[in-house]
Amino acid sequence: MPHPLEELRDAALREISDARDVRALEAARVKYLGRSGSISAWGEQMKTLGKDEKPIVGKLLNEVRSALTAAIEERTQAFRAQKEAGALANIDISLPGSTGPTGYSGYSGHSAASVGYSGYLPLERGSLHPLTQMLDRSIDIFRRMGFALADGPDVEDEWHCFDALNTPPEHPARNEQDTFYLPDGRLLRTHTSTVQIRAMQAAPPPMRVIAPGAAYRRDEVDAMHSAQFHQIEGLYVDETVSVGDLKGTLELFMRELFGPDTEVQFRPHYFPFTEPSLEIYVKSKALKRGEQWIEVAGCGMVHPAVFEAVNKARGDHAYDPEKWTGFAFGLGMDRLAMILFDIPDIRLFAQNDLRFLRQFA
Ligand code: DAH
């Protein structure tokens, strides 16, 4: 004959599997497992049992309790899954999005009213700005070569922008006519080279970083000049870094960007913070302006005076110019994007004209 507890279990399991909804299931749980439910009552009864019976009934009671708990849990999960499936059943995730009856249509000049449409308009798909695309591509190439990302503020002090970069007070780049100064003496950085200094202040060599970002100059604005433009700065400091490494790195970069047939030329130049200093020109048949050499970057070997300025600020001799050498470069991102996408006027980048931007979607 089955034990009364087994009978109780079978009845309870039947009730659980027959429960048609969450409420019925909860009622069954309370009836059997609740504080004053049948199982608890059996627990009380245990106290009255004799020594021989106690362990047998105790074991059975535990088994019945776990069986019921598991069955209830299983049904609860099943109800939950059912509910979720039901909630999703009426949603067509392949339908195009909508902006709502009062939402912005996304089209310039075509408001809902002007096209005689009072309902929902589709959301337009956005795309990345050509400069962002250019930055992403460039950063990706340098990351593959092992460069980490570094960052610095757009509003800088003169020391990071000039003094630490071996640019003396009388240098024309510091002229008020060339640079945006704030009333407190700070300025908008005229190049991303500031981040070279910040990165070296923050960590000892070896150092291999790129720093993408905006730079500012009081240039006369025209098709080739803008008050705000974008650069990627690069800095590589190690024990045996040479001009050969510099050339190899930047040639590889240009070929990855403009294609394997790209010709790269390094011409002597002058920058206060590098010695020797070079300018980089590219030419590629793959580009519309293919037959022309185009200047795209400045670069050179880090000047010992830059290392010494950093050492002084750090209060140590981590960047000992006798031990470490480095190369640095500054790439004009707007210029590179103009070449790659054949864009005739730098001002287009900032005008937010959708006819222009849509071409890069
Ligand atoms: N900072 C320079 C500019 O804006 C570009 C540059 C030249 C950066 C040489 C460098 C460098 O790091 O080594 O014109």
mmCIF file of N, CA and C in Angstrom, residues 185-309:
data_model
loop_
_atom_site.group_PDB
_atom_site.id
_atom_site.type_symbol
_atom_site.label_atom_id
_atom_site.label_comp_id
_atom_site.label_asym_id
_atom_site.label_seq_id
_atom_site.Cartn_x
_atom_site.Cartn_y
_atom_site.Cartn_z
ATOM 1 N N GLY A 185 44.730 83.126 -20.844
ATOM 2 C CA GLY A 185 46.056 82.791 -21.338
ATOM 3 C C GLY A 185 46.146 81.412 -21.955
ATOM 4 N N ARG A 186 45.140 80.580 -21.702
ATOM 5 C CA ARG A 186 45.155 79.280 -22.378
ATOM 6 C C ARG A 186 44.790 79.475 -23.846
ATOM 7 N N LEU A 187 44.854 78.401 -24.629
ATOM 8 C CA LEU A 187 44.601 78.538 -26.058
ATOM 9 C C LEU A 187 43.967 77.276 -26.617
ATOM 10 N N LEU A 188 43.407 77.387 -27.817
ATOM 11 C CA LEU A 188 42.950 76.189 -28.519
ATOM 12 C C LEU A 188 44.179 75.584 -29.176
ATOM 13 N N ARG A 189 44.431 74.317 -28.957
ATOM 14 C CA ARG A 189 45.687 73.726 -29.435
ATOM 15 C C ARG A 189 45.810 73.891 -30.954
ATOM 16 N N THR A 190 46.986 74.285 -31.391
ATOM 17 C CA THR A 190 47.201 74.510 -32.819
ATOM 18 C C THR A 190 47.625 73.237 -33.526
ATOM 19 N N HIS A 191 47.907 72.212 -32.748
ATOM 20 C CA HIS A 191 48.209 70.881 -33.313
ATOM 21 C C HIS A 191 48.024 69.833 -32.224
ATOM 22 N N THR A 192 47.938 68.578 -32.654
ATOM 23 C CA THR A 192 47.774 67.493 -31.684
ATOM 24 C C THR A 192 49.117 67.082 -31.076
ATOM 25 N N SER A 193 50.197 67.749 -31.462
ATOM 26 C CA SER A 193 51.518 67.410 -30.906
ATOM 27 C C SER A 193 51.554 67.573 -29.381
ATOM 28 N N THR A 194 50.626 68.361 -28.844
ATOM 29 C CA THR A 194 50.502 68.505 -27.384
ATOM 30 C C THR A 194 50.380 67.146 -26.696
ATOM 31 N N VAL A 195 49.736 66.218 -27.380
ATOM 32 C CA VAL A 195 49.481 64.911 -26.750
ATOM 33 C C VAL A 195 50.773 64.087 -26.638
ATOM 34 N N GLN A 196 51.747 64.363 -27.522
ATOM 35 C CA GLN A 196 53.072 63.731 -27.344
ATOM 36 C C GLN A 196 53.568 64.008 -25.933
ATOM 37 N N ILE A 197 53.516 65.285 -25.565
ATOM 38 C CA ILE A 197 54.039 65.710 -24.260
ATOM 39 C C ILE A 197 53.230 65.085 -23.128
ATOM 40 N N ARG A 198 51.907 65.144 -23.263
ATOM 41 C CA ARG A 198 51.044 64.594 -22.199
ATOM 42 C C ARG A 198 51.270 63.095 -22.029
ATOM 43 N N ALA A 199 51.411 62.382 -23.143
ATOM 44 C CA ALA A 199 51.606 60.928 -23.051
ATOM 45 C C ALA A 199 52.939 60.613 -22.359
ATOM 46 N N MET A 200 53.998 61.367 -22.701
ATOM 47 C CA MET A 200 55.305 61.095 -22.096
ATOM 48 C C MET A 200 55.342 61.514 -20.626
ATOM 49 N N GLN A 201 54.597 62.558 -20.281
ATOM 50 C CA GLN A 201 54.511 62.938 -18.866
ATOM 51 C C GLN A 201 53.849 61.818 -18.054
ATOM 52 N N ALA A 202 52.893 61.145 -18.713
ATOM 53 C CA ALA A 202 52.084 60.162 -17.983
ATOM 54 C C ALA A 202 52.761 58.802 -17.848
ATOM 55 N N ALA A 203 53.684 58.474 -18.748
ATOM 56 C CA ALA A 203 54.273 57.134 -18.694
ATOM 57 C C ALA A 203 55.695 57.142 -19.246
ATOM 58 N N PRO A 204 56.564 56.301 -18.689
ATOM 59 C CA PRO A 204 57.946 56.225 -19.167
ATOM 60 C C PRO A 204 58.024 55.471 -20.494
ATOM 61 N N PRO A 205 59.175 55.542 -21.190
ATOM 62 C CA PRO A 205 59.309 54.775 -22.430
ATOM 63 C C PRO A 205 59.402 53.275 -22.124
ATOM 64 N N PRO A 206 59.205 52.369 -23.100
ATOM 65 C CA PRO A 206 58.880 52.670 -24.499
ATOM 66 C C PRO A 206 57.443 53.167 -24.648
ATOM 67 N N MET A 207 57.203 53.878 -25.743
ATOM 68 C CA MET A 207 55.920 54.538 -25.946
ATOM 69 C C MET A 207 55.548 54.417 -27.421
ATOM 70 N N ARG A 208 54.333 53.937 -27.679
ATOM 71 C CA ARG A 208 53.901 53.869 -29.081
ATOM 72 C C ARG A 208 52.423 54.242 -29.130
ATOM 73 N N VAL A 209 52.146 55.520 -29.394
ATOM 74 C CA VAL A 209 50.757 56.001 -29.340
ATOM 75 C C VAL A 209 50.383 56.820 -30.573
ATOM 76 N N ILE A 210 49.080 56.837 -30.842
ATOM 77 C CA ILE A 210 48.525 57.811 -31.787
ATOM 78 C C ILE A 210 47.480 58.619 -31.025
ATOM 79 N N ALA A 211 47.305 59.868 -31.465
ATOM 80 C CA ALA A 211 46.324 60.735 -30.806
ATOM 81 C C ALA A 211 45.518 61.455 -31.877
ATOM 82 N N PRO A 212 44.330 60.945 -32.198
ATOM 83 C CA PRO A 212 43.470 61.635 -33.155
ATOM 84 C C PRO A 212 42.724 62.771 -32.446
ATOM 85 N N GLY A 213 42.468 63.855 -33.169
ATOM 86 C CA GLY A 213 41.689 64.927 -32.545
ATOM 87 C C GLY A 213 41.664 66.201 -33.372
ATOM 88 N N ALA A 214 40.964 67.204 -32.834
ATOM 89 C CA ALA A 214 40.814 68.473 -33.539
ATOM 90 C C ALA A 214 41.966 69.409 -33.192
ATOM 91 N N ALA A 215 42.277 70.313 -34.130
ATOM 92 C CA ALA A 215 43.258 71.368 -33.895
ATOM 93 C C ALA A 215 42.687 72.652 -34.489
ATOM 94 N N TYR A 216 43.228 73.794 -34.043
ATOM 95 C CA TYR A 216 42.601 75.086 -34.393
ATOM 96 C C TYR A 216 43.650 76.111 -34.802
ATOM 97 N N ARG A 217 43.344 76.861 -35.844
ATOM 98 C CA ARG A 217 44.226 77.974 -36.228
ATOM 99 C C ARG A 217 43.410 79.119 -36.779
ATOM 100 N N ARG A 218 43.951 80.338 -36.577
ATOM 101 C CA ARG A 218 43.242 81.503 -37.112
ATOM 102 C C ARG A 218 43.612 81.707 -38.561
ATOM 103 N N ASP A 219 43.402 80.665 -39.352
ATOM 104 C CA ASP A 219 43.688 80.756 -40.781
ATOM 105 C C ASP A 219 42.596 81.549 -41.477
ATOM 106 N N GLU A 220 42.956 82.170 -42.563
ATOM 107 C CA GLU A 220 41.969 82.738 -43.464
ATOM 108 C C GLU A 220 41.193 81.547 -44.032
ATOM 109 N N VAL A 221 39.875 81.508 -43.837
ATOM 110 C CA VAL A 221 39.125 80.326 -44.288
ATOM 111 C C VAL A 221 38.951 80.348 -45.803
ATOM 112 N N ASP A 222 39.349 79.259 -46.452
ATOM 113 C CA ASP A 222 39.105 79.103 -47.888
ATOM 114 C C ASP A 222 38.943 77.615 -48.192
ATOM 115 N N ALA A 223 39.010 77.249 -49.463
ATOM 116 C CA ALA A 223 38.739 75.854 -49.836
ATOM 117 C C ALA A 223 39.715 74.869 -49.185
ATOM 118 N N MET A 224 40.917 75.347 -48.833
ATOM 119 C CA MET A 224 41.911 74.454 -48.252
ATOM 120 C C MET A 224 42.158 74.706 -46.767
ATOM 121 N N HIS A 225 41.610 75.786 -46.212
ATOM 122 C CA HIS A 225 41.883 76.122 -44.809
ATOM 123 C C HIS A 225 40.606 76.314 -44.006
ATOM 124 N N SER A 226 40.662 75.826 -42.790
ATOM 125 C CA SER A 226 39.514 75.943 -41.904
ATOM 126 C C SER A 226 40.035 76.259 -40.507
ATOM 127 N N ALA A 227 39.242 76.968 -39.703
ATOM 128 C CA ALA A 227 39.702 77.328 -38.362
ATOM 129 C C ALA A 227 39.810 76.093 -37.468
ATOM 130 N N GLN A 228 39.026 75.084 -37.782
ATOM 131 C CA GLN A 228 39.137 73.822 -37.049
ATOM 132 C C GLN A 228 39.432 72.715 -38.053
ATOM 133 N N PHE A 229 40.427 71.911 -37.760
ATOM 134 C CA PHE A 229 40.733 70.777 -38.634
ATOM 135 C C PHE A 229 41.124 69.597 -37.755
ATOM 136 N N HIS A 230 41.513 68.503 -38.379
ATOM 137 C CA HIS A 230 41.734 67.285 -37.598
ATOM 138 C C HIS A 230 43.068 66.636 -37.932
ATOM 139 N N GLN A 231 43.691 66.102 -36.914
ATOM 140 C CA GLN A 231 44.997 65.476 -37.117
ATOM 141 C C GLN A 231 45.042 64.128 -36.406
ATOM 142 N N ILE A 232 45.970 63.309 -36.862
ATOM 143 C CA ILE A 232 46.361 62.166 -36.034
ATOM 144 C C ILE A 232 47.837 62.354 -35.724
ATOM 145 N N GLU A 233 48.123 62.477 -34.447
ATOM 146 C CA GLU A 233 49.503 62.582 -34.008
ATOM 147 C C GLU A 233 50.025 61.180 -33.759
ATOM 148 N N GLY A 234 51.307 60.966 -34.009
ATOM 149 C CA GLY A 234 51.895 59.670 -33.698
ATOM 150 C C GLY A 234 53.206 59.868 -32.960
ATOM 151 N N LEU A 235 53.519 58.960 -32.050
ATOM 152 C CA LEU A 235 54.788 59.033 -31.319
ATOM 153 C C LEU A 235 55.263 57.624 -31.011
ATOM 154 N N TYR A 236 56.517 57.368 -31.375
ATOM 155 C CA TYR A 236 57.085 56.057 -31.086
ATOM 156 C C TYR A 236 58.463 56.260 -30.471
ATOM 157 N N VAL A 237 58.623 55.898 -29.227
ATOM 158 C CA VAL A 237 59.910 56.044 -28.535
ATOM 159 C C VAL A 237 60.381 54.681 -28.071
ATOM 160 N N ASP A 238 61.600 54.343 -28.452
ATOM 161 C CA ASP A 238 62.190 53.081 -27.985
ATOM 162 C C ASP A 238 63.703 53.211 -28.067
ATOM 163 N N GLU A 239 64.424 52.121 -27.806
ATOM 164 C CA GLU A 239 65.874 52.278 -27.710
ATOM 165 C C GLU A 239 66.574 52.444 -29.048
ATOM 166 N N THR A 240 65.990 51.888 -30.100
ATOM 167 C CA THR A 240 66.721 51.960 -31.381
ATOM 168 C C THR A 240 65.850 52.472 -32.521
ATOM 169 N N VAL A 241 64.916 53.350 -32.237
ATOM 170 C CA VAL A 241 64.029 53.841 -33.302
ATOM 171 C C VAL A 241 64.818 54.732 -34.265
ATOM 172 N N SER A 242 64.636 54.488 -35.570
ATOM 173 C CA SER A 242 65.428 55.215 -36.575
ATOM 174 C C SER A 242 64.530 55.868 -37.628
ATOM 175 N N VAL A 243 65.138 56.676 -38.487
ATOM 176 C CA VAL A 243 64.403 57.275 -39.609
ATOM 177 C C VAL A 243 63.830 56.172 -40.498
ATOM 178 N N GLY A 244 64.535 55.041 -40.562
ATOM 179 C CA GLY A 244 64.032 53.903 -41.352
ATOM 180 C C GLY A 244 62.687 53.413 -40.821
ATOM 181 N N ASP A 245 62.575 53.346 -39.490
ATOM 182 C CA ASP A 245 61.295 52.924 -38.894
ATOM 183 C C ASP A 245 60.197 53.921 -39.233
ATOM 184 N N LEU A 246 60.556 55.196 -39.143
ATOM 185 C CA LEU A 246 59.603 56.258 -39.457
ATOM 186 C C LEU A 246 59.088 56.107 -40.886
ATOM 187 N N LYS A 247 60.018 55.947 -41.814
ATOM 188 C CA LYS A 247 59.618 55.848 -43.226
ATOM 189 C C LYS A 247 58.793 54.585 -43.471
ATOM 190 N N GLY A 248 59.253 53.475 -42.915
ATOM 191 C CA GLY A 248 58.530 52.209 -43.109
ATOM 192 C C GLY A 248 57.100 52.291 -42.588
ATOM 193 N N THR A 249 56.959 52.855 -41.403
ATOM 194 C CA THR A 249 55.639 52.936 -40.771
ATOM 195 C C THR A 249 54.682 53.786 -41.612
ATOM 196 N N LEU A 250 55.174 54.961 -42.037
ATOM 197 C CA LEU A 250 54.271 55.873 -42.742
ATOM 198 C C LEU A 250 54.041 55.452 -44.193
ATOM 199 N N GLU A 251 55.035 54.810 -44.803
ATOM 200 C CA GLU A 251 54.800 54.270 -46.151
ATOM 201 C C GLU A 251 53.746 53.189 -46.110
ATOM 202 N N LEU A 252 53.857 52.314 -45.125
ATOM 203 C CA LEU A 252 52.866 51.243 -44.996
ATOM 204 C C LEU A 252 51.473 51.836 -44.771
ATOM 205 N N PHE A 253 51.420 52.851 -43.908
ATOM 206 C CA PHE A 253 50.133 53.493 -43.642
ATOM 207 C C PHE A 253 49.512 54.043 -44.929
ATOM 208 N N MET A 254 50.321 54.775 -45.700
ATOM 209 C CA MET A 254 49.796 55.404 -46.929
ATOM 210 C C MET A 254 49.338 54.346 -47.937
ATOM 211 N N ARG A 255 50.068 53.246 -48.013
ATOM 212 C CA ARG A 255 49.687 52.206 -48.983
ATOM 213 C C ARG A 255 48.427 51.472 -48.531
ATOM 214 N N GLU A 256 48.294 51.290 -47.228
ATOM 215 C CA GLU A 256 47.068 50.665 -46.723
ATOM 216 C C GLU A 256 45.872 51.564 -47.024
ATOM 217 N N LEU A 257 46.100 52.859 -46.926
ATOM 218 C CA LEU A 257 45.007 53.812 -47.088
ATOM 219 C C LEU A 257 44.661 54.054 -48.557
ATOM 220 N N PHE A 258 45.679 54.296 -49.366
ATOM 221 C CA PHE A 258 45.444 54.719 -50.754
ATOM 222 C C PHE A 258 45.683 53.619 -51.774
ATOM 223 N N GLY A 259 46.076 52.444 -51.335
ATOM 224 C CA GLY A 259 46.310 51.349 -52.272
ATOM 225 C C GLY A 259 47.788 51.074 -52.470
ATOM 226 N N PRO A 260 48.120 49.840 -52.913
ATOM 227 C CA PRO A 260 49.510 49.380 -52.981
ATOM 228 C C PRO A 260 50.368 50.164 -53.989
ATOM 229 N N ASP A 261 49.732 50.841 -54.948
ATOM 230 C CA ASP A 261 50.524 51.566 -55.948
ATOM 231 C C ASP A 261 50.899 52.972 -55.512
ATOM 232 N N THR A 262 50.578 53.322 -54.299
ATOM 233 C CA THR A 262 50.824 54.690 -53.825
ATOM 234 C C THR A 262 52.318 54.963 -53.710
ATOM 235 N N GLU A 263 52.746 56.087 -54.266
ATOM 236 C CA GLU A 263 54.144 56.510 -54.099
ATOM 237 C C GLU A 263 54.223 57.485 -52.937
ATOM 238 N N VAL A 264 55.277 57.333 -52.135
ATOM 239 C CA VAL A 264 55.429 58.179 -50.954
ATOM 240 C C VAL A 264 56.794 58.853 -51.008
ATOM 241 N N GLN A 265 56.800 60.161 -50.769
ATOM 242 C CA GLN A 265 58.056 60.899 -50.820
ATOM 243 C C GLN A 265 58.279 61.655 -49.515
ATOM 244 N N PHE A 266 59.517 61.646 -49.036
ATOM 245 C CA PHE A 266 59.857 62.384 -47.821
ATOM 246 C C PHE A 266 60.755 63.546 -48.206
ATOM 247 N N ARG A 267 60.323 64.766 -47.935
ATOM 248 C CA ARG A 267 61.139 65.931 -48.294
ATOM 249 C C ARG A 267 61.597 66.648 -47.029
ATOM 250 N N PRO A 268 62.846 67.114 -47.024
ATOM 251 C CA PRO A 268 63.356 67.804 -45.836
ATOM 252 C C PRO A 268 62.515 69.043 -45.511
ATOM 253 N N HIS A 269 62.354 69.317 -44.232
ATOM 254 C CA HIS A 269 61.534 70.439 -43.812
ATOM 255 C C HIS A 269 62.073 70.928 -42.480
ATOM 256 N N TYR A 270 61.358 71.843 -41.835
ATOM 257 C CA TYR A 270 61.765 72.264 -40.488
ATOM 258 C C TYR A 270 60.574 72.259 -39.550
ATOM 259 N N PHE A 271 60.691 71.567 -38.432
ATOM 260 C CA PHE A 271 59.777 71.703 -37.302
ATOM 261 C C PHE A 271 60.649 71.870 -36.063
ATOM 262 N N PRO A 272 60.247 72.706 -35.110
ATOM 263 C CA PRO A 272 61.105 72.921 -33.931
ATOM 264 C C PRO A 272 61.278 71.649 -33.102
ATOM 265 N N PHE A 273 60.286 70.762 -33.140
ATOM 266 C CA PHE A 273 60.280 69.628 -32.207
ATOM 267 C C PHE A 273 60.837 68.346 -32.788
ATOM 268 N N THR A 274 61.343 68.414 -34.035
ATOM 269 C CA THR A 274 61.983 67.222 -34.607
ATOM 270 C C THR A 274 63.293 67.604 -35.281
ATOM 271 N N GLU A 275 64.206 66.647 -35.320
ATOM 272 C CA GLU A 275 65.481 66.852 -36.003
ATOM 273 C C GLU A 275 66.052 65.501 -36.400
ATOM 274 N N PRO A 276 66.147 65.139 -37.665
ATOM 275 C CA PRO A 276 65.672 65.922 -38.810
ATOM 276 C C PRO A 276 64.148 65.951 -38.896
ATOM 277 N N SER A 277 63.650 66.913 -39.686
ATOM 278 C CA SER A 277 62.208 67.025 -39.922
ATOM 279 C C SER A 277 61.915 66.768 -41.390
ATOM 280 N N LEU A 278 60.762 66.183 -41.652
ATOM 281 C CA LEU A 278 60.411 65.843 -43.032
ATOM 282 C C LEU A 278 58.936 66.139 -43.292
ATOM 283 N N GLU A 279 58.636 66.366 -44.557
ATOM 284 C CA GLU A 279 57.231 66.428 -44.955
ATOM 285 C C GLU A 279 56.947 65.248 -45.863
ATOM 286 N N ILE A 280 55.733 64.720 -45.761
ATOM 287 C CA ILE A 280 55.388 63.534 -46.546
ATOM 288 C C ILE A 280 54.447 63.924 -47.680
ATOM 289 N N TYR A 281 54.783 63.465 -48.870
ATOM 290 C CA TYR A 281 53.944 63.692 -50.039
ATOM 291 C C TYR A 281 53.514 62.338 -50.599
ATOM 292 N N VAL A 282 52.284 62.278 -51.101
ATOM 293 C CA VAL A 282 51.848 61.037 -51.746
ATOM 294 C C VAL A 282 51.350 61.302 -53.162
ATOM 295 N N LYS A 283 51.421 60.243 -53.963
ATOM 296 C CA LYS A 283 50.931 60.293 -55.335
ATOM 297 C C LYS A 283 50.410 58.896 -55.651
ATOM 298 N N SER A 284 49.212 58.805 -56.211
ATOM 299 C CA SER A 284 48.689 57.468 -56.516
ATOM 300 C C SER A 284 47.758 57.526 -57.708
ATOM 301 N N LYS A 285 47.954 56.610 -58.620
ATOM 302 C CA LYS A 285 47.102 56.563 -59.811
ATOM 303 C C LYS A 285 45.668 56.229 -59.448
ATOM 304 N N ALA A 286 45.508 55.558 -58.300
ATOM 305 C CA ALA A 286 44.166 55.167 -57.879
ATOM 306 C C ALA A 286 43.319 56.380 -57.501
ATOM 307 N N LEU A 287 43.981 57.523 -57.279
ATOM 308 C CA LEU A 287 43.250 58.710 -56.849
ATOM 309 C C LEU A 287 42.999 59.647 -58.015
ATOM 310 N N LYS A 288 41.911 60.410 -57.919
ATOM 311 C CA LYS A 288 41.550 61.330 -58.993
ATOM 312 C C LYS A 288 42.673 62.328 -59.271
ATOM 313 N N ARG A 289 43.295 62.785 -58.182
ATOM 314 C CA ARG A 289 44.380 63.745 -58.355
ATOM 315 C C ARG A 289 45.717 63.016 -58.477
ATOM 316 N N GLY A 290 45.670 61.837 -59.075
ATOM 317 C CA GLY A 290 46.775 60.895 -59.092
ATOM 318 C C GLY A 290 48.127 61.420 -59.550
ATOM 319 N N GLU A 291 48.142 62.283 -60.548
ATOM 320 C CA GLU A 291 49.420 62.659 -61.145
ATOM 321 C C GLU A 291 50.158 63.747 -60.380
ATOM 322 N N GLN A 292 49.623 64.110 -59.231
ATOM 323 C CA GLN A 292 50.147 65.251 -58.498
ATOM 324 C C GLN A 292 50.707 64.790 -57.159
ATOM 325 N N TRP A 293 51.844 65.351 -56.728
ATOM 326 C CA TRP A 293 52.312 65.066 -55.381
ATOM 327 C C TRP A 293 51.510 65.913 -54.400
ATOM 328 N N ILE A 294 50.978 65.290 -53.359
ATOM 329 C CA ILE A 294 50.172 66.033 -52.392
ATOM 330 C C ILE A 294 50.776 65.893 -51.002
ATOM 331 N N GLU A 295 50.945 67.035 -50.325
ATOM 332 C CA GLU A 295 51.518 67.009 -48.981
ATOM 333 C C GLU A 295 50.467 66.571 -47.973
ATOM 334 N N VAL A 296 50.796 65.574 -47.163
ATOM 335 C CA VAL A 296 49.780 65.046 -46.244
ATOM 336 C C VAL A 296 50.196 65.005 -44.773
ATOM 337 N N ALA A 297 51.491 65.195 -44.503
ATOM 338 C CA ALA A 297 51.902 65.048 -43.099
ATOM 339 C C ALA A 297 53.256 65.680 -42.845
ATOM 340 N N GLY A 298 53.507 65.982 -41.565
ATOM 341 C CA GLY A 298 54.832 66.380 -41.111
ATOM 342 C C GLY A 298 55.338 65.295 -40.182
ATOM 343 N N CYS A 299 56.654 65.126 -40.136
ATOM 344 C CA CYS A 299 57.177 64.085 -39.259
ATOM 345 C C CYS A 299 58.664 64.341 -38.987
ATOM 346 N N GLY A 300 59.243 63.520 -38.157
ATOM 347 C CA GLY A 300 60.669 63.656 -37.886
ATOM 348 C C GLY A 300 61.085 62.853 -36.682
ATOM 349 N N MET A 301 62.384 62.989 -36.335
ATOM 350 C CA MET A 301 62.891 62.313 -35.143
ATOM 351 C C MET A 301 62.776 63.277 -33.964
ATOM 352 N N VAL A 302 62.222 62.806 -32.868
ATOM 353 C CA VAL A 302 61.957 63.662 -31.710
ATOM 354 C C VAL A 302 63.231 64.394 -31.279
ATOM 355 N N HIS A 303 63.126 65.710 -31.140
ATOM 356 C CA HIS A 303 64.262 66.550 -30.762
ATOM 357 C C HIS A 303 64.635 66.278 -29.302
ATOM 358 N N PRO A 304 65.958 66.154 -29.000
ATOM 359 C CA PRO A 304 66.356 65.905 -27.608
ATOM 360 C C PRO A 304 65.795 66.950 -26.639
ATOM 361 N N ALA A 305 65.613 68.181 -27.108
ATOM 362 C CA ALA A 305 65.077 69.229 -26.226
ATOM 363 C C ALA A 305 63.660 68.897 -25.767
ATOM 364 N N VAL A 306 62.905 68.166 -26.585
ATOM 365 C CA VAL A 306 61.545 67.763 -26.206
ATOM 366 C C VAL A 306 61.615 66.745 -25.071
ATOM 367 N N PHE A 307 62.517 65.756 -25.236
ATOM 368 C CA PHE A 307 62.705 64.770 -24.154
ATOM 369 C C PHE A 307 63.106 65.463 -22.846
ATOM 370 N N GLU A 308 64.003 66.448 -22.960
ATOM 371 C CA GLU A 308 64.480 67.122 -21.738
ATOM 372 C C GLU A 308 63.361 67.925 -21.076
ATOM 373 N N ALA A 309 62.517 68.547 -21.891
ATOM 374 C CA ALA A 309 61.386 69.304 -21.314
ATOM 375 C C ALA A 309 60.458 68.357 -20.552
#
